[in-house]
Coordinates of C-alpha atoms and ligand atoms in Angstrom, one line a residue:
M293 CA -0.1 0.1 0.0
P294 CA 3.0 2.9 0.7
T295 CA 4.0 4.6 -2.3
K296 CA 7.2 3.2 -2.6
T297 CA 6.3 -0.8 -2.8
A298 CA 2.7 -0.3 -4.5
K299 CA 1.4 -3.1 -5.9
T300 CA -1.5 -4.9 -7.1
T301 CA -2.7 -6.4 -4.0
C302 CA -1.6 -7.5 -0.9
A303 CA -4.0 -10.6 -1.2
T304 CA -2.4 -13.6 -0.2
G305 CA -4.4 -17.2 -0.1
L306 CA -7.6 -18.6 0.6
K307 CA -8.6 -19.7 4.0
C308 CA -11.5 -21.5 5.3
D309 CA -13.6 -20.6 7.9
D310 CA -14.5 -23.7 9.4
C311 CA -11.6 -26.0 8.8
G312 CA -8.2 -23.7 8.7
T313 CA -7.5 -25.2 5.6
E314 CA -5.9 -22.5 3.2
Y315 CA -5.6 -22.5 -0.8
P316 CA -4.1 -20.4 -3.6
L317 CA -5.8 -17.3 -5.1
S318 CA -5.2 -19.6 -8.2
E319 CA -6.6 -22.0 -7.5
R320 CA -10.6 -22.0 -9.1
V321 CA -12.3 -23.3 -5.6
N322 CA -16.3 -21.9 -4.3
T323 CA -16.5 -23.7 -0.4
C324 CA -13.5 -25.3 0.8
P325 CA -12.9 -28.8 -1.3
S326 CA -11.5 -30.4 1.9
C327 CA -14.6 -29.2 4.2
G328 CA -17.5 -27.3 2.2
G329 CA -16.6 -24.8 4.7
L330 CA -17.5 -20.6 3.7
L331 CA -13.6 -19.2 2.4
D332 CA -12.3 -16.0 2.8
V333 CA -9.7 -14.3 1.2
T334 CA -7.0 -13.2 3.2
Y335 CA -4.8 -10.1 2.7
D336 CA -1.0 -9.4 4.3
L337 CA -1.5 -4.9 4.5
P338 CA 1.2 -3.4 5.7
A339 CA 0.9 -0.7 8.7
M340 CA 0.7 3.1 7.3
S341 CA -0.4 6.3 8.1
R342 CA -3.8 8.4 6.8
D343 CA -0.9 10.1 5.2
D344 CA 0.7 7.3 4.2
L345 CA -3.0 6.2 2.8
I346 CA -3.9 9.1 1.1
T347 CA -0.5 10.1 -1.3
S348 CA -1.3 6.2 -2.4
L349 CA -4.3 7.5 -3.7
A350 CA -3.7 10.5 -5.7
G351 CA -5.1 9.6 -9.3
R352 CA -6.0 6.9 -8.5
S353 CA -9.9 6.7 -10.3
L354 CA -13.4 7.4 -7.7
T355 CA -14.4 3.4 -8.2
V356 CA -14.1 0.4 -6.0
W357 CA -10.7 -0.4 -8.5
R358 CA -9.2 2.7 -5.9
W359 CA -8.3 0.8 -3.5
R360 CA -7.1 -3.0 -5.3
E361 CA -4.1 -4.1 -2.7
F362 CA -7.2 -5.2 -0.2
L363 CA -9.1 -6.6 -3.2
P364 CA -7.7 -10.3 -4.8
I365 CA -7.2 -9.4 -8.8
Q366 CA -3.4 -10.3 -9.6
D367 CA -3.4 -9.2 -13.0
P368 CA -4.7 -5.5 -13.9
A369 CA -5.5 -6.9 -17.3
N370 CA -8.5 -9.2 -16.0
I371 CA -10.4 -5.7 -14.2
V372 CA -13.7 -6.0 -15.8
S373 CA -15.7 -2.9 -14.4
L374 CA -18.4 -0.5 -15.6
G375 CA -17.7 2.4 -13.5
E376 CA -19.2 0.7 -10.0
G377 CA -18.9 2.0 -6.3
Y378 CA -17.2 5.5 -5.1
S379 CA -21.9 6.1 -4.4
P380 CA -22.4 9.8 -2.9
L381 CA -22.5 9.8 0.5
L382 CA -25.1 12.1 0.9
K383 CA -26.0 14.0 4.4
C384 CA -30.2 14.2 4.6
E385 CA -31.1 16.7 7.2
Q386 CA -34.5 16.5 6.3
I387 CA -34.3 12.4 6.9
G388 CA -32.1 13.3 10.2
G389 CA -34.8 16.1 11.6
S390 CA -37.6 14.1 11.6
L391 CA -35.6 10.7 13.6
G392 CA -33.5 13.2 15.4
L393 CA -30.8 12.2 14.1
P394 CA -28.9 15.1 12.9
D395 CA -26.0 13.6 11.4
L396 CA -28.0 11.2 9.3
F397 CA -25.7 9.8 5.3
V398 CA -27.4 7.9 2.1
K399 CA -24.7 5.9 0.4
N400 CA -26.5 5.7 -2.4
D401 CA -26.1 2.8 -4.9
S402 CA -29.2 2.9 -6.4
V403 CA -26.7 5.0 -8.6
S404 CA -24.7 2.1 -9.3
P405 CA -24.3 0.8 -13.1
T406 CA -27.1 -1.6 -13.1
G407 CA -28.5 0.0 -10.4
S408 CA -27.5 -2.3 -6.7
L409 CA -24.7 -2.4 -4.8
K410 CA -24.3 -5.9 -6.2
D411 CA -22.2 -4.1 -9.1
R412 CA -19.8 -4.0 -6.1
S413 CA -19.5 -7.4 -5.6
F414 CA -20.2 -9.1 -9.1
A415 CA -17.2 -6.7 -10.5
I416 CA -15.2 -8.4 -8.5
A417 CA -16.2 -12.0 -8.9
V418 CA -16.4 -11.8 -12.5
S419 CA -13.1 -10.1 -13.0
K420 CA -10.9 -13.1 -10.4
A421 CA -13.6 -16.1 -12.4
K422 CA -12.2 -14.3 -15.7
E423 CA -8.5 -14.3 -13.3
L424 CA -9.6 -17.7 -12.9
G425 CA -10.1 -19.2 -16.8
V426 CA -13.9 -19.5 -16.0
S427 CA -15.8 -19.4 -19.2
Q428 CA -19.5 -20.0 -18.1
A429 CA -21.2 -17.2 -15.5
F430 CA -24.2 -19.4 -14.0
T431 CA -25.9 -17.7 -10.4
Y432 CA -29.6 -18.3 -8.9
S433 CA -31.7 -14.5 -7.4
S434 CA -33.7 -12.9 -6.6
G435 CA -33.4 -10.1 -9.6
N436 CA -30.4 -7.7 -8.8
A437 CA -27.6 -10.3 -8.5
G438 CA -29.2 -12.1 -12.0
I439 CA -28.7 -8.2 -13.3
S440 CA -24.9 -7.2 -12.5
L441 CA -24.0 -11.1 -13.6
A442 CA -25.5 -11.2 -16.2
A443 CA -24.0 -6.8 -17.0
Y444 CA -20.1 -7.8 -15.7
A445 CA -20.8 -11.7 -17.5
S446 CA -21.7 -10.0 -21.4
R447 CA -18.6 -7.0 -20.9
A448 CA -16.3 -10.5 -19.9
R449 CA -17.2 -11.9 -23.1
M450 CA -18.3 -14.7 -20.6
K451 CA -21.8 -16.8 -21.3
A452 CA -24.1 -16.0 -18.4
V453 CA -27.5 -18.1 -17.2
V454 CA -29.5 -17.0 -14.0
A455 CA -32.6 -18.8 -12.5
V456 CA -34.9 -16.7 -11.0
N457 CA -38.0 -17.5 -8.6
A458 CA -40.9 -18.1 -11.1
W459 CA -42.3 -14.9 -9.0
A460 CA -39.1 -12.7 -9.9
S461 CA -40.1 -9.2 -10.4
A462 CA -40.9 -9.0 -14.7
Q463 CA -38.8 -5.4 -14.7
K464 CA -35.9 -7.5 -13.1
I465 CA -36.2 -9.9 -16.2
L466 CA -36.2 -8.0 -18.7
M467 CA -32.9 -6.0 -17.6
M468 CA -31.2 -9.7 -17.3
Q469 CA -32.3 -10.9 -20.6
A470 CA -31.5 -6.8 -22.5
L471 CA -28.1 -7.8 -20.4
G472 CA -27.6 -10.6 -22.4
A473 CA -27.9 -13.1 -19.7
E474 CA -29.9 -16.5 -20.8
V475 CA -32.9 -16.1 -17.9
I476 CA -34.8 -20.2 -16.5
K477 CA -37.5 -19.8 -14.0
L478 CA -37.2 -21.7 -11.2
D479 CA -40.8 -22.8 -9.0
W480 CA -40.4 -24.5 -5.7
D481 CA -41.9 -24.4 -2.4
S482 CA -39.4 -24.9 0.0
F483 CA -35.8 -23.0 -0.2
E484 CA -34.2 -26.3 0.4
Q485 CA -35.5 -27.3 -2.8
V486 CA -33.6 -24.8 -4.9
D487 CA -30.3 -25.1 -2.2
K488 CA -30.8 -29.0 -3.5
A489 CA -30.9 -28.1 -7.7
L490 CA -27.8 -26.5 -7.4
A491 CA -26.0 -28.6 -5.6
S492 CA -27.0 -30.7 -8.4
L493 CA -26.0 -28.6 -11.4
R494 CA -22.5 -27.5 -9.0
G495 CA -22.2 -31.6 -8.9
K496 CA -22.9 -32.3 -12.6
L497 CA -22.4 -29.8 -15.3
R498 CA -19.3 -28.7 -12.6
L499 CA -20.4 -25.1 -12.3
Y500 CA -18.4 -22.6 -11.0
E501 CA -20.9 -20.6 -8.8
F502 CA -21.3 -16.6 -8.3
V503 CA -24.0 -17.0 -5.5
N504 CA -22.5 -14.5 -2.7
F505 CA -20.5 -16.8 0.1
V506 CA -20.3 -19.7 -1.8
N507 CA -18.1 -17.8 -4.6
P508 CA -15.0 -16.2 -2.5
F509 CA -14.6 -12.9 -3.8
R510 CA -18.5 -11.1 -4.5
H511 CA -18.4 -9.7 -0.7
E512 CA -14.9 -8.6 -1.5
G513 CA -16.0 -6.0 -3.5
Q514 CA -18.8 -4.9 -1.0
K515 CA -16.2 -4.3 0.9
T516 CA -15.0 -1.6 -0.4
Y517 CA -18.4 0.6 1.1
A518 CA -15.9 1.4 4.4
Y519 CA -13.1 2.1 2.7
E520 CA -15.4 5.0 0.5
I521 CA -17.4 5.6 3.7
C522 CA -13.8 6.7 5.6
E523 CA -12.5 8.9 2.9
Q524 CA -16.8 10.4 2.1
L525 CA -15.9 11.7 5.6
G526 CA -12.8 12.7 5.7
W527 CA -11.3 9.7 7.5
Q528 CA -13.7 9.4 10.1
V529 CA -15.4 6.3 11.1
P530 CA -19.4 6.3 11.3
D531 CA -20.9 5.4 14.8
Y532 CA -23.5 3.4 13.3
M533 CA -23.5 1.7 9.9
I534 CA -27.0 0.3 9.0
H535 CA -27.5 -2.9 5.7
P536 CA -30.3 -4.4 4.5
I537 CA -29.7 -7.7 5.1
G538 CA -30.3 -11.3 2.6
T539 CA -27.6 -13.6 3.2
G540 CA -25.8 -11.2 4.8
G541 CA -22.8 -10.7 2.6
G542 CA -23.4 -7.0 2.8
I543 CA -22.9 -7.1 6.6
F544 CA -20.8 -8.7 6.8
A545 CA -18.0 -7.5 4.3
T546 CA -18.5 -4.0 5.3
W547 CA -17.2 -5.3 8.8
K548 CA -14.1 -6.8 7.2
G549 CA -13.1 -3.1 5.6
F550 CA -13.2 -1.6 8.9
N551 CA -11.5 -3.9 10.1
E552 CA -8.9 -3.5 7.2
L553 CA -8.4 0.0 8.0
K554 CA -8.0 -0.7 11.1
R555 CA -5.5 -3.1 10.6
V556 CA -3.2 -1.1 8.2
G557 CA -3.3 1.0 11.3
V558 CA -5.8 4.0 9.3
I559 CA -8.6 4.2 11.3
K560 CA -8.8 3.5 15.4
K561 CA -12.1 2.7 15.9
T562 CA -15.2 0.6 13.8
P563 CA -18.6 0.9 13.9
R564 CA -21.6 -1.0 15.2
M565 CA -22.9 -2.5 12.9
I566 CA -27.3 -3.4 12.3
G567 CA -28.8 -5.4 10.3
V568 CA -32.2 -4.7 8.6
Q569 CA -35.3 -7.6 7.6
P570 CA -37.9 -7.5 7.1
A571 CA -40.6 -8.7 9.7
A572 CA -42.6 -11.1 7.5
C573 CA -38.6 -12.7 6.7
A574 CA -36.7 -12.0 9.7
P575 CA -34.7 -15.2 11.1
L576 CA -31.7 -13.7 11.5
V577 CA -33.0 -11.1 13.6
D578 CA -35.1 -14.2 15.4
A579 CA -31.8 -15.6 15.8
F580 CA -29.9 -11.8 17.2
L581 CA -33.6 -11.4 19.8
R582 CA -32.3 -15.1 21.0
G583 CA -28.5 -14.8 21.8
S584 CA -27.9 -16.9 19.0
R585 CA -24.8 -17.3 16.8
E586 CA -27.1 -19.0 14.4
A587 CA -30.4 -18.1 12.2
V588 CA -32.8 -21.2 12.0
P589 CA -35.7 -21.0 8.6
T590 CA -38.9 -19.0 10.0
G591 CA -40.8 -16.5 7.9
D592 CA -42.3 -16.1 4.4
A593 CA -40.0 -15.2 1.4
K594 CA -42.9 -14.2 -0.5
A595 CA -44.4 -12.2 1.5
T596 CA -42.3 -8.6 2.2
I597 CA -42.4 -6.5 -1.1
A598 CA -38.4 -6.1 0.2
Q599 CA -37.5 -8.6 -2.3
S600 CA -34.0 -8.3 -2.5
I601 CA -33.9 -9.2 1.3
A602 CA -37.3 -11.9 1.3
S603 CA -34.4 -15.4 2.8
D604 CA -35.6 -17.2 5.2
M605 CA -34.0 -20.3 4.9
P606 CA -30.8 -18.2 6.2
F607 CA -27.6 -18.9 4.4
D608 CA -24.8 -21.1 6.5
R609 CA -27.1 -20.6 9.3
G610 CA -26.7 -16.9 8.7
R611 CA -22.7 -17.2 11.0
R612 CA -20.4 -14.6 9.8
P613 CA -23.3 -11.7 9.4
L614 CA -24.1 -12.6 12.9
R615 CA -20.4 -12.6 13.8
A616 CA -20.4 -9.0 12.2
V617 CA -23.5 -8.4 14.8
Y618 CA -21.7 -9.2 18.2
E619 CA -18.3 -8.5 17.0
S620 CA -19.1 -5.4 16.7
D621 CA -21.9 -4.7 19.7
G622 CA -24.5 -3.9 16.8
A623 CA -28.0 -4.9 16.1
M624 CA -30.4 -7.0 14.5
V625 CA -33.9 -5.3 13.6
A626 CA -37.4 -6.0 12.1
V627 CA -39.4 -3.4 9.8
T628 CA -43.0 -3.5 8.6
D629 CA -43.5 -3.0 4.8
E630 CA -45.5 -0.3 6.1
Q631 CA -43.0 1.1 7.4
I632 CA -40.1 -0.1 4.1
V633 CA -43.2 2.4 2.4
A634 CA -42.4 5.4 4.5
S635 CA -39.8 5.0 3.9
I636 CA -39.2 5.5 0.2
L637 CA -41.4 8.5 0.3
M638 CA -38.6 9.6 3.3
L639 CA -35.6 9.5 0.5
G640 CA -37.7 11.0 -1.9
Q641 CA -37.9 14.1 0.3
E642 CA -34.1 13.5 -0.3
G643 CA -34.3 12.8 -4.2
I644 CA -33.6 9.4 -3.8
Y645 CA -35.7 6.2 -5.1
S646 CA -34.8 3.4 -3.8
E647 CA -36.2 -0.3 -3.7
P648 CA -37.4 -1.1 -0.7
A649 CA -34.4 -3.6 0.2
G650 CA -32.6 -0.1 1.0
A651 CA -35.2 2.5 2.3
A652 CA -35.6 -0.7 5.0
T653 CA -32.5 0.9 6.2
I654 CA -34.3 4.0 7.2
A655 CA -36.9 2.1 8.8
G656 CA -34.3 0.3 11.7
A657 CA -32.9 3.6 11.6
Q658 CA -35.8 5.1 13.3
M659 CA -36.9 1.9 14.7
L660 CA -34.0 1.6 16.4
V661 CA -33.4 5.6 17.5
R662 CA -37.5 5.4 19.5
Q663 CA -35.9 1.8 21.5
G664 CA -33.0 4.7 22.4
V665 CA -29.6 2.2 20.7
I666 CA -28.7 4.6 18.6
E667 CA -28.4 8.0 20.8
P668 CA -29.2 11.3 18.8
G669 CA -26.1 12.7 18.3
A670 CA -24.7 9.6 16.7
T671 CA -23.3 9.9 13.3
V672 CA -25.3 8.1 11.2
V673 CA -25.1 5.3 7.9
C674 CA -27.8 4.3 5.7
V675 CA -27.2 1.7 3.4
V676 CA -29.2 2.2 -0.1
T677 CA -28.5 -0.6 -2.0
G678 CA -30.8 -0.8 -5.3
S679 CA -32.7 1.8 -7.1
G680 CA -37.0 2.0 -7.1
L681 CA -37.1 1.6 -10.7
K682 CA -36.7 -1.9 -10.3
Q683 CA -40.0 -2.4 -8.6
P684 CA -42.2 0.6 -9.5
D685 CA -44.8 -0.6 -8.9
V686 CA -45.0 -1.7 -4.9
L687 CA -45.9 1.7 -5.1
Q688 CA -49.3 1.9 -7.7
G689 CA -52.2 2.4 -5.3
M690 CA -50.5 4.4 -3.0
L691 CA -50.0 7.1 -3.6
K692 CA -52.9 9.8 -5.3
E693 CA -54.0 9.9 -8.6
P694 CA -52.9 13.1 -10.4
V695 CA -55.8 14.7 -11.8
A696 CA -57.3 15.1 -14.7
F697 CA -57.7 17.9 -16.7
K698 CA -58.2 19.5 -20.5
A699 CA -55.8 21.7 -21.4
D700 CA -57.8 24.5 -21.9
S701 CA -60.1 23.1 -19.3
V702 CA -60.6 26.5 -17.6
E703 CA -60.1 25.3 -14.2
L704 CA -56.4 24.5 -15.0
V705 CA -55.2 27.8 -13.6
E706 CA -57.2 28.0 -10.6
H707 CA -56.0 24.0 -9.5
V708 CA -52.0 24.5 -10.2
K709 CA -51.9 28.0 -8.1
G710 CA -53.9 25.5 -5.2
L711 CA -51.5 22.8 -5.6
F712 CA -48.5 25.4 -5.1
G713 CA -51.0 26.8 -2.1
D714 CA -48.6 29.5 -1.3
K715 CA -49.3 33.0 -2.4
K716 CA -45.9 34.1 -2.6
A717 CA -44.3 31.3 -4.7
F718 CA -46.5 33.8 -7.6
S719 CA -44.7 37.0 -6.4
H720 CA -42.2 38.0 -10.1
Ligands
PLP1007 C1 -28.3 -8.5 -2.3 C2 -29.4 -7.7 -1.9 C3 -29.7 -6.7 -0.6 C4 -28.8 -7.9 0.2 O1 -27.5 -7.9 0.4 P1 -26.7 -9.5 1.2 O2 -25.7 -9.2 1.0 O3 -27.8 -11.1 0.4 O4 -27.3 -9.3 3.2 C5 -29.4 -5.4 -0.1 N1 -30.9 -4.5 -1.2 C6 -30.5 -5.3 -2.2 C7 -30.9 -3.6 -3.2 C8 -29.7 -5.8 -3.1 O5 -29.6 -6.3 -3.9
ZN1008 ZN1 -12.6 -26.1 5.9

């Protein structure tokens, strides 16, 4: 990382969470070949000061690739990029005012290349797959992951096949197809059937997987949230980070990112990590409230509008995201669809159009302030993970029907005047 020894990556290999076996970065593996556990990328990061880091960042692109030493790509020629990362960190004074949080920020990933945070993770995973000589790209997705995979695979000249739930949003499917993927629909009653189908595809076709955590590189992309947020706050650390949780890749990754910055010496403390799930389907929140480090299946994934975080069968029993929450002295909270819709409209007041999963973070902040978990003076960052353009139908029928006029109608002027309400609006 220091300028004198600047290198492409400080990654040293892959290590199994469960048995500790290490594998070289050049080995094409998904989960641990010896025990089936999840793999994580290890790094040998040199110690440095804030000044060292700022110097080494000078002149680099404002994308996830700004942090190349913290990413697992060995040869920059393999980088596949659509300009992902470095989304705006927006101070939200109106929402902050109504929630009693004057220092509330939104990390707005709705402006990502395909409209969600998944672009961070697929930029890294597809680049790494290219480096490993993988020529096929398959994933199972509730929507956004398939869209990102489609985009990055096309750009890497890989064939992409995406399996979606039979009830996936039509907009999301069209977007995958427009970005070059083949889409298949899977109907199922219990998620175990999906697990079995995926395992059989993996076994019979020797497919390289892009599913979160089964692919050891996706969360390396999401951890760039930590670096960006610190830099955008002038190398300060927020008190709370609020993430929506599906598999929990995002919260686990951001926690990893903050710890790496602490390890190299650039920051002294780390934030408390907060996870948010929809009340209809909140296995990790249940586990947290029980004080458990392992979640069990519960809830109904079809019973919430927050599709991107609707997961009733927690992957790997939710162990990684729960670890991030416990280690950081954080919390998990469930929010209702009504609270999510209200939060979408609050974000609208700040000029941000969020999909339900992203807006859940604002609802979560509100709950935790009410419960006294988050104190009013705290610096809070809510990650808005996806654009409302992905699921515009969730607001159908909830907002005022626009009044219709004939263009030559005499009532038109009075009506528009009434809409502005304030006489001063017409004073010049
Ligand atoms: C995938 C996704 C999430 C959840 O991310 P995990 O890493 O699976 O927890 C949240 N919001 C949106 C918009 C997503 O697409
Ligand atoms: Zn293992």
